[in-house]
Short mmCIF file of C-alpha atoms in Angstrom, two decimals:
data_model
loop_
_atom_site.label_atom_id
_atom_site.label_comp_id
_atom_site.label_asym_id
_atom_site.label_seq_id
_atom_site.Cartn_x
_atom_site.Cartn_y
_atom_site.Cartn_z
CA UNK K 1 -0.20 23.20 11.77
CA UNK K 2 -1.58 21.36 8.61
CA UNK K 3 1.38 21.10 6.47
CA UNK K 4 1.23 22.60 2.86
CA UNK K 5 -0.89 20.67 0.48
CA UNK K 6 1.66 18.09 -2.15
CA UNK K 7 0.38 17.02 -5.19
CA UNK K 8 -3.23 18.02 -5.11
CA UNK K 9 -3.36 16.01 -8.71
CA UNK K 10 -2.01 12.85 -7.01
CA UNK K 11 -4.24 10.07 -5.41
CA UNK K 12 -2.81 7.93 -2.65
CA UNK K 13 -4.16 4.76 -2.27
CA UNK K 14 -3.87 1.88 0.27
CA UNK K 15 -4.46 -1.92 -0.66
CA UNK K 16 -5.79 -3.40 2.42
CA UNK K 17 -7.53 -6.79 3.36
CA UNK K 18 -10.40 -6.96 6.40
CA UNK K 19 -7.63 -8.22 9.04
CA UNK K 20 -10.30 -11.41 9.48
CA UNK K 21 -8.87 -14.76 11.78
CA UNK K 22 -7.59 -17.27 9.64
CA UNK K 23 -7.67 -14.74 6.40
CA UNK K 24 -5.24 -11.86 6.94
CA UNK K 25 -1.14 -12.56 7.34
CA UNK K 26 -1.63 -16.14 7.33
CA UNK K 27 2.07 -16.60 6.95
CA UNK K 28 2.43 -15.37 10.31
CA UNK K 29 -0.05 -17.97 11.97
CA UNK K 30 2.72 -20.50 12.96
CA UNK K 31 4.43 -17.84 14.83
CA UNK K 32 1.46 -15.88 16.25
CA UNK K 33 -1.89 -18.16 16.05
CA UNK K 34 -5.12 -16.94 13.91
CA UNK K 35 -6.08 -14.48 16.25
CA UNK K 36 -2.90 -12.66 16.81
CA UNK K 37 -1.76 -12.65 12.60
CA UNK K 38 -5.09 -10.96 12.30
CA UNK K 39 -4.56 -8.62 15.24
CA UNK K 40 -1.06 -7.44 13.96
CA UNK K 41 -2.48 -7.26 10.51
CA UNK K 42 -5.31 -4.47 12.29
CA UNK K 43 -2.38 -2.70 13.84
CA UNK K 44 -0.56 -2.66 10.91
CA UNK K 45 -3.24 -1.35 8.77
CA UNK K 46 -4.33 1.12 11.50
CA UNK K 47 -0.92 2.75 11.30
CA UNK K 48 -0.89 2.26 7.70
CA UNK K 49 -3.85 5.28 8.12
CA UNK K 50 -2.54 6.84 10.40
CA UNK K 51 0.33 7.98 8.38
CA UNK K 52 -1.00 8.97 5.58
CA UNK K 53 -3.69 11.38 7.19
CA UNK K 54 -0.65 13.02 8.72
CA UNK K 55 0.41 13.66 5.40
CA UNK K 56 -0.97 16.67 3.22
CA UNK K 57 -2.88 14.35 0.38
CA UNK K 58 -6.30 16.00 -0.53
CA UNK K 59 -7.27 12.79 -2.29
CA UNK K 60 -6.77 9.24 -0.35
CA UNK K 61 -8.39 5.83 -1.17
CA UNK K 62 -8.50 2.95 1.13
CA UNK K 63 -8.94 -0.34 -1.57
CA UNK K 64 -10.59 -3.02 0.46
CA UNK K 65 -11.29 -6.64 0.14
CA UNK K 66 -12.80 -8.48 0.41
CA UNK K 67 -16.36 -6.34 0.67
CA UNK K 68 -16.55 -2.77 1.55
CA UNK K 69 -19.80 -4.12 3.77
CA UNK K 70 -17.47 -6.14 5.86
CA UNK K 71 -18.19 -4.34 9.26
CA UNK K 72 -14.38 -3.94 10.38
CA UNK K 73 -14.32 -0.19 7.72
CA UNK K 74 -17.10 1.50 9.47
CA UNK K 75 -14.96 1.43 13.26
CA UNK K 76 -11.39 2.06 10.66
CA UNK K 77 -12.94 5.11 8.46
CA UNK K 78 -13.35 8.30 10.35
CA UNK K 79 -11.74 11.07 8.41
CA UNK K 80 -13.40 12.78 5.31
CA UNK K 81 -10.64 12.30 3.21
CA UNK K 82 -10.72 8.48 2.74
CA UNK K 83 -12.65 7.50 0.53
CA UNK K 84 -13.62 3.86 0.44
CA UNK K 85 -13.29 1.57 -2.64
CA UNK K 86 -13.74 -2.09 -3.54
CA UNK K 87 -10.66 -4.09 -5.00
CA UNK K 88 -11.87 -5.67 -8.04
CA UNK K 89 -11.28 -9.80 -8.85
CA UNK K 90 -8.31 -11.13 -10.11
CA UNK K 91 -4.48 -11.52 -8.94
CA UNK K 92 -2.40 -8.57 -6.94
CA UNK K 93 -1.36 -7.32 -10.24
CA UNK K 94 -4.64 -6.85 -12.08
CA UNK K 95 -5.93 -5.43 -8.74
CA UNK K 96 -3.06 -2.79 -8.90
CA UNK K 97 -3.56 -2.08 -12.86
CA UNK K 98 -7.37 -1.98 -12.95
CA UNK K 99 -7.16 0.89 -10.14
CA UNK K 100 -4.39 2.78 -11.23
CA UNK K 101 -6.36 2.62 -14.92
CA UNK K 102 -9.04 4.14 -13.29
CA UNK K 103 -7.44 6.68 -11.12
CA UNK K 104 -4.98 7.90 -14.37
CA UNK K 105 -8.30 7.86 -16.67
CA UNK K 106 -9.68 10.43 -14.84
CA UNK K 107 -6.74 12.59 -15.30
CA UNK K 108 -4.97 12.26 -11.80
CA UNK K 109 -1.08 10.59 -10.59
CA UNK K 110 -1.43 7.71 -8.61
CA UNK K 111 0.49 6.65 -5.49
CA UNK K 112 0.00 2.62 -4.75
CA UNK K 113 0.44 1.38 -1.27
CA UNK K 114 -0.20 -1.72 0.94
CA UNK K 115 -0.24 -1.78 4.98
CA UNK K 116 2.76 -4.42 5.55
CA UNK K 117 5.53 -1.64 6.02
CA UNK K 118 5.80 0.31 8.69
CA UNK K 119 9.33 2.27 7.66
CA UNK K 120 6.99 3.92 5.17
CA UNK K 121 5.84 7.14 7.52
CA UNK K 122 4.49 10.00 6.62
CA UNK K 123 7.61 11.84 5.55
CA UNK K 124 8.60 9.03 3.31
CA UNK K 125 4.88 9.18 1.64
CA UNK K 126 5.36 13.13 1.26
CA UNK K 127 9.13 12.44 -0.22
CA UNK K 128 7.42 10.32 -3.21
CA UNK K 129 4.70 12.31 -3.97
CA UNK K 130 7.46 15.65 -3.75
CA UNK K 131 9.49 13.50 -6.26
CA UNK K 132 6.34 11.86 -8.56
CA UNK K 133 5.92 15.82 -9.45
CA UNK K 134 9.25 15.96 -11.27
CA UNK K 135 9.47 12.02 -12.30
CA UNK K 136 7.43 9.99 -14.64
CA UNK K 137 7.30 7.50 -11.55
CA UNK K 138 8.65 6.37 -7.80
CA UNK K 139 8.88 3.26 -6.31
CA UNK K 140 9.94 2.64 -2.78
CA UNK K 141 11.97 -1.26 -2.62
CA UNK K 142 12.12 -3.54 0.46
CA UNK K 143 14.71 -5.92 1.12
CA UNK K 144 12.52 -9.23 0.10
CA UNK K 145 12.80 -7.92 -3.50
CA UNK K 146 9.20 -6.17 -3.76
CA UNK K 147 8.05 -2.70 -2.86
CA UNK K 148 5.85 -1.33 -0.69
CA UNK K 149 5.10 1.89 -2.91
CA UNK K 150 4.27 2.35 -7.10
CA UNK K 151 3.71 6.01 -7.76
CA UNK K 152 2.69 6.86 -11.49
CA UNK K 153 1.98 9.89 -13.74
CA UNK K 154 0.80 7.57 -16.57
CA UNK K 155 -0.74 3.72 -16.74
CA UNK K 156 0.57 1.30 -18.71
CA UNK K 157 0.00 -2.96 -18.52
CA UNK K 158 3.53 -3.81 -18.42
CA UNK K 159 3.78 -2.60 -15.04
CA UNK K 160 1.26 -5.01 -13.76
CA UNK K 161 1.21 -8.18 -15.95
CA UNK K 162 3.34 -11.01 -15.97
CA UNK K 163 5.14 -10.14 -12.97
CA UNK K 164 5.87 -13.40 -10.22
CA UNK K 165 4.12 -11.60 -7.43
CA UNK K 166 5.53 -12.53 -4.30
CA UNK K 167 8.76 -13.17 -5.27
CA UNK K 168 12.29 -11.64 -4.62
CA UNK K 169 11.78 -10.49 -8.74
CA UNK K 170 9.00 -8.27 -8.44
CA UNK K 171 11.06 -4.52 -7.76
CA UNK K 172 13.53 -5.66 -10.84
CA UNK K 173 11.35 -6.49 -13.07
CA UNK K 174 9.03 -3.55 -12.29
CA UNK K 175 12.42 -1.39 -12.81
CA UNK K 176 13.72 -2.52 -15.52
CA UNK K 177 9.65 -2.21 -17.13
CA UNK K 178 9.77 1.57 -16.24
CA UNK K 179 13.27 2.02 -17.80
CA UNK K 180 12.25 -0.13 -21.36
CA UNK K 181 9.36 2.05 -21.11
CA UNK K 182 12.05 5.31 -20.75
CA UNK K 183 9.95 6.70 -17.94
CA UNK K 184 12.27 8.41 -15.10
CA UNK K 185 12.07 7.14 -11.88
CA UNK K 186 12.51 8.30 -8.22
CA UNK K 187 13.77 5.34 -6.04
CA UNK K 188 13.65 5.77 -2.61
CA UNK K 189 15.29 4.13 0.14
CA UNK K 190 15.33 0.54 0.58
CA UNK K 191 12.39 -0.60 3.26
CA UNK K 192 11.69 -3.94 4.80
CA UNK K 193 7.92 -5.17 5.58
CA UNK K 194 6.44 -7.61 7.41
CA UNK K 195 5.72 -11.09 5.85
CA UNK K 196 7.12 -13.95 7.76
CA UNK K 197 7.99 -14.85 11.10
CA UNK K 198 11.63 -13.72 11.00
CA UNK K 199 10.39 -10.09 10.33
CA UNK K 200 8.33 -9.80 13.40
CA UNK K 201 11.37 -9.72 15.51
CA UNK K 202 12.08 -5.85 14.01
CA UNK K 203 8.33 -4.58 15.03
CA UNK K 204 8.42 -1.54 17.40
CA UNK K 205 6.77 -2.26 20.40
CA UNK K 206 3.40 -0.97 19.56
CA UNK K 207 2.69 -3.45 17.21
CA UNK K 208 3.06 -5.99 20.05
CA UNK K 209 -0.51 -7.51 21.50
CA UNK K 210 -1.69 -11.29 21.07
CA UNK K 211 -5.07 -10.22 20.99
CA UNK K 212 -7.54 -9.32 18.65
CA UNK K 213 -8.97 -5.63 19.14
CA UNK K 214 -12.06 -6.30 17.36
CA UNK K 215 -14.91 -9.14 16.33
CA UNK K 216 -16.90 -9.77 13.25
CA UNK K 217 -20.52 -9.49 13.83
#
């Protein structure tokens, strides 16, 4: 049974990168060769998906780079529900604000996800957006120090600017942002993703192939 729609006002979205050899988790080459980063990159966007079709989101946007033509999305999108949408230039953080602007300008909440954490299932998704309908805004921290979800009613730059991306800084700072800005926030439990090496050892065995499911034509 389909479970009863959440915040039909909210848009989920997923940041994602074509998991191309040599381009996608490139941190994780030393440990798992070209071929097999960009495999577990697939997998991890695949499940990345997969849990939040489960969920009961009306509206969900898969942000690509680096072209929407690249022909990995046409085998990924299946469902009528995604919709797909091209990341614009610039760093993470003017990636994040220019499509949250655009999702809050047309009058809608915005959830912002990636594809690197796999504790973030579908009843962790629906938890946020249950909470982003009571809070000004949710975030979901890992244990490097970032987060692996941003949920907003409203935009503002602050939340995207001037912020060391990639850094152990970047849930703080974000924090501390949404409290100058007196916005209430929702924070969830505290998630780990995968970046480096040391993380792969806490995969679940389905994430576990060295080889590539799919080729670029």
């Amino acid at each position: 049974m389909k479970p009863p729609s959440l915040a039909r006002d909210t848009t989920l979205v997923i940041f994602a990168k074509a998991p191309e050899p040599g381009l996608a988790k490139t941190r994780l080459i030393p440990a798992l060769g070209k071929k097999g980063a960009a495999h577990l990159a697939d997998l991890l966007l695949q499940n990345a998906v997969k849990e939040a079709l489960a969920t009961s989101f009306e509206s969900i946007e898969l942000c690509v780079t680096p072209d929407m033509k690249h022909p990995y999305w046409s085998s990924l999108i299946a469902d009528s529900r995604i919709q797909l949408t091209q990341q614009v230039d610039g760093h993470l953080g003017e990636r994040m604000s220019a499509t949250a602007k655009r999702i809050i300008d047309k009058g809608r909440s915005v959830i912002l996800t990636g594809t690197d954490c796999p504790p973030l299932t579908t009843q962790r998704l629906l938890a946020a957006a249950s909470a982003l309908e009571q809070h000004d805004s949710v975030i979901y921290p890992v244990e490097d120090g970032g987060y692996s979800l941003l949920g907003i009613q409203q935009w503002h730059p602050s939340l995207f600017s001037d912020i060391p991306w990639s850094t152990d800084a970047v849930a703080n700072i974000t924090l501390n942002r949404l409290k100058h800005l007196q916005w209430s926030c929702w924070e969830g439990e505290l998630l780990w993703d995968v970046d480096t090496p040391n993380d792969l050892s806490r995969l679940p065995s389905r994430f576990e192939s060295p080889v590539i499911s799919w080729s670029l034509k």
